[in-house]
PDB file of C-alpha atoms in Angstrom:
ATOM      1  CA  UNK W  29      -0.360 -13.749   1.226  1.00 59.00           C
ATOM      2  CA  UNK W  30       0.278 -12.014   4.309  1.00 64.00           C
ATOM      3  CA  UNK W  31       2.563  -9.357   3.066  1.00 89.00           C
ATOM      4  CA  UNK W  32       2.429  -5.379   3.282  1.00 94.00           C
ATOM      5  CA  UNK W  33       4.463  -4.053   0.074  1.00 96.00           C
ATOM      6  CA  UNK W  34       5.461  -0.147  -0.501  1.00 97.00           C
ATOM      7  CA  UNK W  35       6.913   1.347  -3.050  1.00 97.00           C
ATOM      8  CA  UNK W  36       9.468   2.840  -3.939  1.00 96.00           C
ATOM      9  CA  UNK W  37      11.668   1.509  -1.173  1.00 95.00           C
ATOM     10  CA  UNK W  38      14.304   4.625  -1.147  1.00 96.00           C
ATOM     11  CA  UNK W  39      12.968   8.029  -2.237  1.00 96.00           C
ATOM     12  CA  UNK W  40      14.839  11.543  -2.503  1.00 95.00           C
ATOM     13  CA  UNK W  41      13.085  14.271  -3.296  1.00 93.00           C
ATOM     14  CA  UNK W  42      14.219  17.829  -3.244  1.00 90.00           C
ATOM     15  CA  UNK W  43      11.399  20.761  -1.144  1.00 89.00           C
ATOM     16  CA  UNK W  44       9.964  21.670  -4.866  1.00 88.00           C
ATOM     17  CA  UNK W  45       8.803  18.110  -5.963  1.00 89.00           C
ATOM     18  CA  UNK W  46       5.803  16.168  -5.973  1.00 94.00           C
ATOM     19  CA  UNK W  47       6.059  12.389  -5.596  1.00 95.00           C
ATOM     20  CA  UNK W  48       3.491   9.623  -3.974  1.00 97.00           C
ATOM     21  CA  UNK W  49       4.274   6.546  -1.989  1.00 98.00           C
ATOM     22  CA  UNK W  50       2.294   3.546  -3.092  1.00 98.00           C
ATOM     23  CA  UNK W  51       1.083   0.718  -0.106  1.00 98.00           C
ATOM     24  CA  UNK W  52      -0.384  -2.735  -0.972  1.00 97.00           C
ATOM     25  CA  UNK W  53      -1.967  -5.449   0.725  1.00 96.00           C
ATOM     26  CA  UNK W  54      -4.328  -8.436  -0.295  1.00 91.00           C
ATOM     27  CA  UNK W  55      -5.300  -9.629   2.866  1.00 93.00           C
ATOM     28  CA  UNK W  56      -8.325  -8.742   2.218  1.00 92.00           C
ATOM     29  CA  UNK W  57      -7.634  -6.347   5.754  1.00 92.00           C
ATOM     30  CA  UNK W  58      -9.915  -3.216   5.775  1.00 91.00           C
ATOM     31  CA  UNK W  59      -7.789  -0.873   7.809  1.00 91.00           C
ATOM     32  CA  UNK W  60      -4.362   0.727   6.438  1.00 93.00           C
ATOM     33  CA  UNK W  61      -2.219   2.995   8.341  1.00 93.00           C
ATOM     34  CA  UNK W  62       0.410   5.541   7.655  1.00 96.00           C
ATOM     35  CA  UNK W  63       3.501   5.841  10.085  1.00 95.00           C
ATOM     36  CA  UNK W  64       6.654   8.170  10.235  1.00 96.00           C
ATOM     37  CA  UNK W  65       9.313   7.015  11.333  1.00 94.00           C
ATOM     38  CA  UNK W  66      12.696   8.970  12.490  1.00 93.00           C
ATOM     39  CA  UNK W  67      15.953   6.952  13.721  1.00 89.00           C
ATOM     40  CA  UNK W  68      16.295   5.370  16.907  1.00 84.00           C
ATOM     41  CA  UNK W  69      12.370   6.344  17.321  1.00 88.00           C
ATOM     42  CA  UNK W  70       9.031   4.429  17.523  1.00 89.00           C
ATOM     43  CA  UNK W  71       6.663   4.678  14.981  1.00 91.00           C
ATOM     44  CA  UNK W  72       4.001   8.183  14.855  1.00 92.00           C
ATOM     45  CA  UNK W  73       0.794   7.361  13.803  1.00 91.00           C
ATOM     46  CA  UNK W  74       0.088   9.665  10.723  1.00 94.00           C
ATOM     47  CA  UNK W  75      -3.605   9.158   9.076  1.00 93.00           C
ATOM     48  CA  UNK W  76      -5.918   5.938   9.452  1.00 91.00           C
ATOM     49  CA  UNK W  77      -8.354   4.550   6.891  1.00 92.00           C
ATOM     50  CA  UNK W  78     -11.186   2.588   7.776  1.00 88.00           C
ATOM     51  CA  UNK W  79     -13.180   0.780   5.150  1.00 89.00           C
ATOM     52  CA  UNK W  80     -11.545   3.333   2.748  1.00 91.00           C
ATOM     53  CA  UNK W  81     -12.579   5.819   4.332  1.00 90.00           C
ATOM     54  CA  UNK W  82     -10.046   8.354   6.895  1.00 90.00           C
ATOM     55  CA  UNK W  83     -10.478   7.784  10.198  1.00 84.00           C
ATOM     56  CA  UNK W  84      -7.583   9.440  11.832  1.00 83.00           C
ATOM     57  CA  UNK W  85      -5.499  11.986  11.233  1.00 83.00           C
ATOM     58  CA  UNK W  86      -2.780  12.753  13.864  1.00 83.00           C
ATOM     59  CA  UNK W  87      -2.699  16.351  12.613  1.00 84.00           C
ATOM     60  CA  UNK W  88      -0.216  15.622   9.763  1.00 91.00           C
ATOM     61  CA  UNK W  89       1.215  19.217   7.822  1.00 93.00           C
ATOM     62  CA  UNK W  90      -1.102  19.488   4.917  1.00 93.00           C
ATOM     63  CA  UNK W  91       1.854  18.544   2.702  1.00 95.00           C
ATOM     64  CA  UNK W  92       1.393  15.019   3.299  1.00 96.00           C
ATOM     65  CA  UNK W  93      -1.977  14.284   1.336  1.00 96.00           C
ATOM     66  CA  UNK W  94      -3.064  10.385   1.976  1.00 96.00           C
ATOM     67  CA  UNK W  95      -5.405   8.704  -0.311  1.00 96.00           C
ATOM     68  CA  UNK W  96      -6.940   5.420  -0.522  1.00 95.00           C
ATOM     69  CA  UNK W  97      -8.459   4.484  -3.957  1.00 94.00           C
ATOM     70  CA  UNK W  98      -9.700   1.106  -2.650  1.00 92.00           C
ATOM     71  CA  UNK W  99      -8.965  -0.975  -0.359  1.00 89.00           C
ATOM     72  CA  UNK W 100      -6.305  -2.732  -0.864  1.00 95.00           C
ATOM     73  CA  UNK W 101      -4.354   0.415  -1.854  1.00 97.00           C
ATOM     74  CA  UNK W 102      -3.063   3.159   0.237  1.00 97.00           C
ATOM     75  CA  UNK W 103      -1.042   6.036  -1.113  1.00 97.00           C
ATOM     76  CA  UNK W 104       0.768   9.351   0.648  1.00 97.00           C
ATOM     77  CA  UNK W 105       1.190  12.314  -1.823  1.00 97.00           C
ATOM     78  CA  UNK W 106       3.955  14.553  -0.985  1.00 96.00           C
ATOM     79  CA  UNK W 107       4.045  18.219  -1.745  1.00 94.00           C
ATOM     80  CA  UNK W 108       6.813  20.963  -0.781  1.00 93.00           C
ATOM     81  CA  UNK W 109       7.889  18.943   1.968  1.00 94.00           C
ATOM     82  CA  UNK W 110      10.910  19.917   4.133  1.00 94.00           C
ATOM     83  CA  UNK W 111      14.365  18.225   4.911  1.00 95.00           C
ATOM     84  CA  UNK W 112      12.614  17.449   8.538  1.00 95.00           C
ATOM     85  CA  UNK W 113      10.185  15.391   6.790  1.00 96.00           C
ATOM     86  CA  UNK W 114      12.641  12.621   5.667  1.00 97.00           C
ATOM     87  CA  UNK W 115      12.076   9.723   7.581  1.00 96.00           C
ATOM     88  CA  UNK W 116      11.024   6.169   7.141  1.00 96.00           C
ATOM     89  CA  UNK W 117       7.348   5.867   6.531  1.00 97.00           C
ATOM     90  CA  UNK W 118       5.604   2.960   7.136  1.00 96.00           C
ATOM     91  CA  UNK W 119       2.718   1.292   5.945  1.00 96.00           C
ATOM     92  CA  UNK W 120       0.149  -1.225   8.146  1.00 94.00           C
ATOM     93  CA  UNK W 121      -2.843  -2.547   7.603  1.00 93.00           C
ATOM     94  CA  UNK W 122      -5.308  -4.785   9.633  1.00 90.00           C
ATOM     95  CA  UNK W 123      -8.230  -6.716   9.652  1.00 88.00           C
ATOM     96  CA  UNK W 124     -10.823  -3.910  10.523  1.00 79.00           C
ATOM     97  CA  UNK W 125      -9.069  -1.762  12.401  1.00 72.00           C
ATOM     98  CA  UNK W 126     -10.514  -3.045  15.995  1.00 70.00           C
ATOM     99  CA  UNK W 127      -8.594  -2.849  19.199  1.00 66.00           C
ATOM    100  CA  UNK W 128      -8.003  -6.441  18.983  1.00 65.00           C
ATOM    101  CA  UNK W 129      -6.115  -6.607  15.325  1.00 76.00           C
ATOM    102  CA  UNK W 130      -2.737  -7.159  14.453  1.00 81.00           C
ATOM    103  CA  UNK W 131      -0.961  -4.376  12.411  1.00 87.00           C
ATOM    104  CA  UNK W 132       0.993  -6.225   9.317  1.00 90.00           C
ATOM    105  CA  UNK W 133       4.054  -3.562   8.217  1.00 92.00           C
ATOM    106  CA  UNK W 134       5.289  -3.360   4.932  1.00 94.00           C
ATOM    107  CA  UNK W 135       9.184  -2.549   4.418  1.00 93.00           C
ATOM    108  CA  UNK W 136       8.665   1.290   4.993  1.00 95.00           C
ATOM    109  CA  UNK W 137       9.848   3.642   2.098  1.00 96.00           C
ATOM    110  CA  UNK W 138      13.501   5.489   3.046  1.00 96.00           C
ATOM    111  CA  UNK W 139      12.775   9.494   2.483  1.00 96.00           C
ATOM    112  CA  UNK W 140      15.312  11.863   2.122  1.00 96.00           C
ATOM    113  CA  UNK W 141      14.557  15.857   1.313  1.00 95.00           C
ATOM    114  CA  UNK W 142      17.088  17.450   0.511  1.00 92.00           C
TER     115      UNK W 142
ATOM    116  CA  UNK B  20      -0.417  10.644  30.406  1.00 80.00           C
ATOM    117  CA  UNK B  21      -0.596   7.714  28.028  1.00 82.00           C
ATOM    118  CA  UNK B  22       3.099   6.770  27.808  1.00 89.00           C
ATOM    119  CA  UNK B  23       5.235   3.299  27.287  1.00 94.00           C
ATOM    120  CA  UNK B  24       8.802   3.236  28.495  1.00 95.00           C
ATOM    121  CA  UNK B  25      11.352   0.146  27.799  1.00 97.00           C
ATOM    122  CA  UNK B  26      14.619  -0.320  29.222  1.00 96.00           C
ATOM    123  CA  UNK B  27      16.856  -0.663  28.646  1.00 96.00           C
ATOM    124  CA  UNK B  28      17.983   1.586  25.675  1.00 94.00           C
ATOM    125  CA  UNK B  29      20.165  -0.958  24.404  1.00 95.00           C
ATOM    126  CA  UNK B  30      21.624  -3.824  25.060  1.00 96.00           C
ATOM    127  CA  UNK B  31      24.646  -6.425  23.484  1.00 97.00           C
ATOM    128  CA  UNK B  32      25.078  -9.670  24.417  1.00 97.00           C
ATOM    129  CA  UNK B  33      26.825 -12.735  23.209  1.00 97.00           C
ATOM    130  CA  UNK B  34      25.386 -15.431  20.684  1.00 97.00           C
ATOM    131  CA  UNK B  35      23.468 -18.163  22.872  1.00 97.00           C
ATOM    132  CA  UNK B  36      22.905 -16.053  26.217  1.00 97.00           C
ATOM    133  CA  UNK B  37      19.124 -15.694  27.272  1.00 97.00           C
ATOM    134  CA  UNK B  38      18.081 -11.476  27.873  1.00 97.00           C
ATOM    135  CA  UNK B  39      15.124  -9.918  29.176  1.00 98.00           C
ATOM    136  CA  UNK B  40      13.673  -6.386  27.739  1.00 98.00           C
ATOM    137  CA  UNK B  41      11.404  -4.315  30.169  1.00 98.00           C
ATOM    138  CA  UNK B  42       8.259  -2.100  28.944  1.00 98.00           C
ATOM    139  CA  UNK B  43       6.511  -0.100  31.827  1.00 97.00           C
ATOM    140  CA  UNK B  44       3.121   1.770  30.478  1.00 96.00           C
ATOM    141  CA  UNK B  45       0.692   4.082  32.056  1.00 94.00           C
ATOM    142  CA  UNK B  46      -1.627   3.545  29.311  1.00 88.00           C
ATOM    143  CA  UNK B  47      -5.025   3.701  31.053  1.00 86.00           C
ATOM    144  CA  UNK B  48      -7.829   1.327  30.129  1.00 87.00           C
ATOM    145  CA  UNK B  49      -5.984  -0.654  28.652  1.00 88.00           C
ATOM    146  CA  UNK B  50      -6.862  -3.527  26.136  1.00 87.00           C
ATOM    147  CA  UNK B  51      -3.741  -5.442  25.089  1.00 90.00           C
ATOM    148  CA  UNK B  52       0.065  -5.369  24.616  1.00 93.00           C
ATOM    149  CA  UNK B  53       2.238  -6.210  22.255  1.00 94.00           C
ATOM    150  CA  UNK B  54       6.196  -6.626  21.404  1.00 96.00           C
ATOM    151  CA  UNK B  55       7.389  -5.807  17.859  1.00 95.00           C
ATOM    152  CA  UNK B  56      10.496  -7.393  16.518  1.00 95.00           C
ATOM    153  CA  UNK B  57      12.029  -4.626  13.974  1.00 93.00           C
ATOM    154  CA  UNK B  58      15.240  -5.404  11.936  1.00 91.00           C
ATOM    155  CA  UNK B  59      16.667  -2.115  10.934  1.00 85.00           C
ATOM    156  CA  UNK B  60      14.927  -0.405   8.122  1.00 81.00           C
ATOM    157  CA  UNK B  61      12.314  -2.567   7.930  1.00 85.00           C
ATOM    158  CA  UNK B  62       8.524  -2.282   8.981  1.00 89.00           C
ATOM    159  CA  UNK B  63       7.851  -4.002  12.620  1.00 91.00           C
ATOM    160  CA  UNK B  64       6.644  -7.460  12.882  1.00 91.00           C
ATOM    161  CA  UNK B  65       4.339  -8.740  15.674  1.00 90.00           C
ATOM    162  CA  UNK B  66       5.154 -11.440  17.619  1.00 94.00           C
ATOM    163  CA  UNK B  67       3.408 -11.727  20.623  1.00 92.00           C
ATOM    164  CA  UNK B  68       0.139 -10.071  21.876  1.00 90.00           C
ATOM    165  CA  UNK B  69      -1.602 -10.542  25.580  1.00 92.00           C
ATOM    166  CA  UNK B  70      -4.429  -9.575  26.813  1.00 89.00           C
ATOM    167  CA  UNK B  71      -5.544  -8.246  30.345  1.00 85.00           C
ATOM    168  CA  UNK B  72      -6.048 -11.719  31.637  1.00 88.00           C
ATOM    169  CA  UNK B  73      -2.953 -13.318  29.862  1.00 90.00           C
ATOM    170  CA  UNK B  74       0.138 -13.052  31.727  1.00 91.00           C
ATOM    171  CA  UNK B  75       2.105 -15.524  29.462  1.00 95.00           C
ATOM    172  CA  UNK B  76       2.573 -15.988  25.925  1.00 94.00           C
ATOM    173  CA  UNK B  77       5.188 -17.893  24.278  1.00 95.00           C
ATOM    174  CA  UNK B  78       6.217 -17.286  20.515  1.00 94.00           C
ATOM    175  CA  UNK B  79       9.242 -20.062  19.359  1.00 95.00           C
ATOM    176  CA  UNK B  80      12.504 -18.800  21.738  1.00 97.00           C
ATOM    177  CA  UNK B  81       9.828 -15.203  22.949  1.00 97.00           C
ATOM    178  CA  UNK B  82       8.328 -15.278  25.969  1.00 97.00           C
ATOM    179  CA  UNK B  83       6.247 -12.212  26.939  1.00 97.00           C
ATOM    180  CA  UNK B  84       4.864 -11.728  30.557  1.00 97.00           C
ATOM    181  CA  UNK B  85       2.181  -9.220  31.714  1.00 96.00           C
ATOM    182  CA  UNK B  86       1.507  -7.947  34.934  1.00 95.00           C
ATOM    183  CA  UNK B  87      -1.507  -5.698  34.610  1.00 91.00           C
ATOM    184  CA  UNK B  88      -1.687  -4.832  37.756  1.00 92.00           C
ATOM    185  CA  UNK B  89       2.213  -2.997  37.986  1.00 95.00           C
ATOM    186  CA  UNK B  90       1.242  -1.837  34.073  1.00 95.00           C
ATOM    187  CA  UNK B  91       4.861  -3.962  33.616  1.00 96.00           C
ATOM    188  CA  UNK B  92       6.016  -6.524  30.378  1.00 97.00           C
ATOM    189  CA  UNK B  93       8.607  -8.151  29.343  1.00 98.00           C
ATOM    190  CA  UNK B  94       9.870  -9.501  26.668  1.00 98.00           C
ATOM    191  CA  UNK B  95      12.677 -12.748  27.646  1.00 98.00           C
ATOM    192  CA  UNK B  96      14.423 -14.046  24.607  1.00 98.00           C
ATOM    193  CA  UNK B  97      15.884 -17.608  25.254  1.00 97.00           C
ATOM    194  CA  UNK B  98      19.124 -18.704  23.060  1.00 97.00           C
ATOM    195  CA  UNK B  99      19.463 -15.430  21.855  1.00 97.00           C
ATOM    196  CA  UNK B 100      21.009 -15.669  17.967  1.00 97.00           C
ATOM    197  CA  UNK B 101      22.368 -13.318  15.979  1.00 97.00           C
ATOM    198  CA  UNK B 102      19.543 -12.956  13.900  1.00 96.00           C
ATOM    199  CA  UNK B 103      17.654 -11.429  16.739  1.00 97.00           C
ATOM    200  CA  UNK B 104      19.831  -8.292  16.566  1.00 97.00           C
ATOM    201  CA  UNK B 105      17.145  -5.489  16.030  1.00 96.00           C
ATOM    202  CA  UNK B 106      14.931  -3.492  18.166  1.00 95.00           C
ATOM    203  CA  UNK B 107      12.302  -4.227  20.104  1.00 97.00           C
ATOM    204  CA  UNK B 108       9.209  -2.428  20.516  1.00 96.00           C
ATOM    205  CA  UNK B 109       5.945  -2.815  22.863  1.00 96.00           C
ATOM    206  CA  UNK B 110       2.732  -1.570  21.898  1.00 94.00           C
ATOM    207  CA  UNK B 111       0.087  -0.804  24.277  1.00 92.00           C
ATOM    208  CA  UNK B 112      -4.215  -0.561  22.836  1.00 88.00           C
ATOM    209  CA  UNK B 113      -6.347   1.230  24.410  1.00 85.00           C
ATOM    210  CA  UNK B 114     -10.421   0.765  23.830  1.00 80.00           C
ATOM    211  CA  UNK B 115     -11.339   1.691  20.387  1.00 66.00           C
ATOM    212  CA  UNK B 116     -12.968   5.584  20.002  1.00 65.00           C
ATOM    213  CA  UNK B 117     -13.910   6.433  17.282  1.00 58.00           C
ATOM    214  CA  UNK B 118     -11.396   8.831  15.434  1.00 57.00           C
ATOM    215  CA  UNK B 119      -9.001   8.775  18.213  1.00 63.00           C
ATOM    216  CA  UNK B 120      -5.254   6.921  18.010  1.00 70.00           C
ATOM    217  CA  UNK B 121      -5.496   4.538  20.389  1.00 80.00           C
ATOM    218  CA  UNK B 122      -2.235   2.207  19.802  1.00 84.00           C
ATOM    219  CA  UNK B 123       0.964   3.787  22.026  1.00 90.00           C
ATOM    220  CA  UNK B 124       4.576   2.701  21.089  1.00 92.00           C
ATOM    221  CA  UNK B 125       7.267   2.611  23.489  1.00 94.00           C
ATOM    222  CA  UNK B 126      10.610   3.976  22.490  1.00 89.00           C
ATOM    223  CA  UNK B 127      12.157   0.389  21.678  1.00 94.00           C
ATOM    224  CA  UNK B 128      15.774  -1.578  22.579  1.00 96.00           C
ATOM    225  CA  UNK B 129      18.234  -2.016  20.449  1.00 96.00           C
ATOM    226  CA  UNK B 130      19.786  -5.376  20.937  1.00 97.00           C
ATOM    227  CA  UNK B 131      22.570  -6.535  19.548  1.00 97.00           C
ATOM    228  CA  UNK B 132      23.894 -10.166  19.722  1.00 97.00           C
ATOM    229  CA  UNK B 133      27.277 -10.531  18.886  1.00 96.00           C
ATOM    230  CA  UNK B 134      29.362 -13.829  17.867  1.00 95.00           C
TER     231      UNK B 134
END
């Protein structure tokens, strides 16, 4: 199995809601990333968790609340987020996070705040 | 500055004709490169990686060169179909530091092959 799945794969949400994206690998992979993602742009690293454990995080608005319950899950939790936010995020994960690893993306989940 | 720049921006071309993408970085060390094949809203998907001593590396119709020493890939796609419509990203790694982001994307090309 060498798939990344998220859920839900299209989300609207209007600046009052709270909703979570889900992430899920079992590749056994010990690193899991969160992306943004805007049109016609590359990828913006958002947090990093290493052996479930955060890592990074690329100064992310305190709205967007990551958690990783073990480690083949990954969630974001989104609070009071603005229309600016919507944007595809993505989710990766990796072997153990070294410079030499290979990032496996899942579908990305569509955002839209309205 | 740590940046990655591809050219071009986008680019069409007809079903069976051979292209070539460009990614210039200034990433500095560096520790490997990749291209990312990403059909439209859909996560990226590797398909090549080299290393500072690899200046080749072949993936089915991909070919990827490095020149480490101009900081300069690219990414030659042989036979093009139209299934490799989508955008093309390159990744460049820095060493690993501890709580730092050490993976830079380039901006991509769109390519489009057309019937």
């Amino acid at each position: 199995d060498t798939e990344v799945t998220q859920t839900p794969k299209h989300l609207v949400m209007g600046m009052t809601n709270k909703k979570s994206l889900k992430c899920e690998q079992h590749m056994g992979h010990r690193a899991m990333y969160w992306y943004k993602q805007k049109a016609k742009k590359p990828p913006e690293l958002m947090f990093v968790y290493s052996y479930e454990k955060l890592s990074i995080n690329e100064s992310v608005p305190s709205r967007f609340s990551p958690e990783c319950p073990n480690s083949s899950l990954l969630n974001l939790h989104l609070h009071a987020l603005q229309p600016e936010d919507s944007a595809l995020y993505l989710c990766a994960s990796s072997q153990d996070g070294l410079v030499g690893d290979t990032q496996y993306f899942g579908p990305g989940t569509r955002l839209t705040v309205l | 500055k740590n940046q990655v720049e591809q050219s071009p921006q986008s680019l069409i071309i007809l079903e069976g004709k051979n292209c070539t993408l460009q990614c210039n970085y200034t990433v500095s060390p560096f520790s490997n490169l990749r291209w990312y094949k990403q059909d439209t809203g859909r996560g990226p998907v590797s398909l090549t990686i080299m290393t500072f001593s690899e200046n080749t590396k072949s993936n089915g119709r991909y070919t990827a060169t490095l020149d480490a020493d101009t900081k300069q890939s690219s990414l030659h796609i042989t036979a093009s179909q139209l299934s490799d419509s989508a955008s093309y990203i390159c990744v460049v790694t820095t060493p690993q530091k501890t709580g730092a982001n050490n993976l830079f994307f380039g901006t991509g090309t769109r390519l489009t092959v057309i019937p």
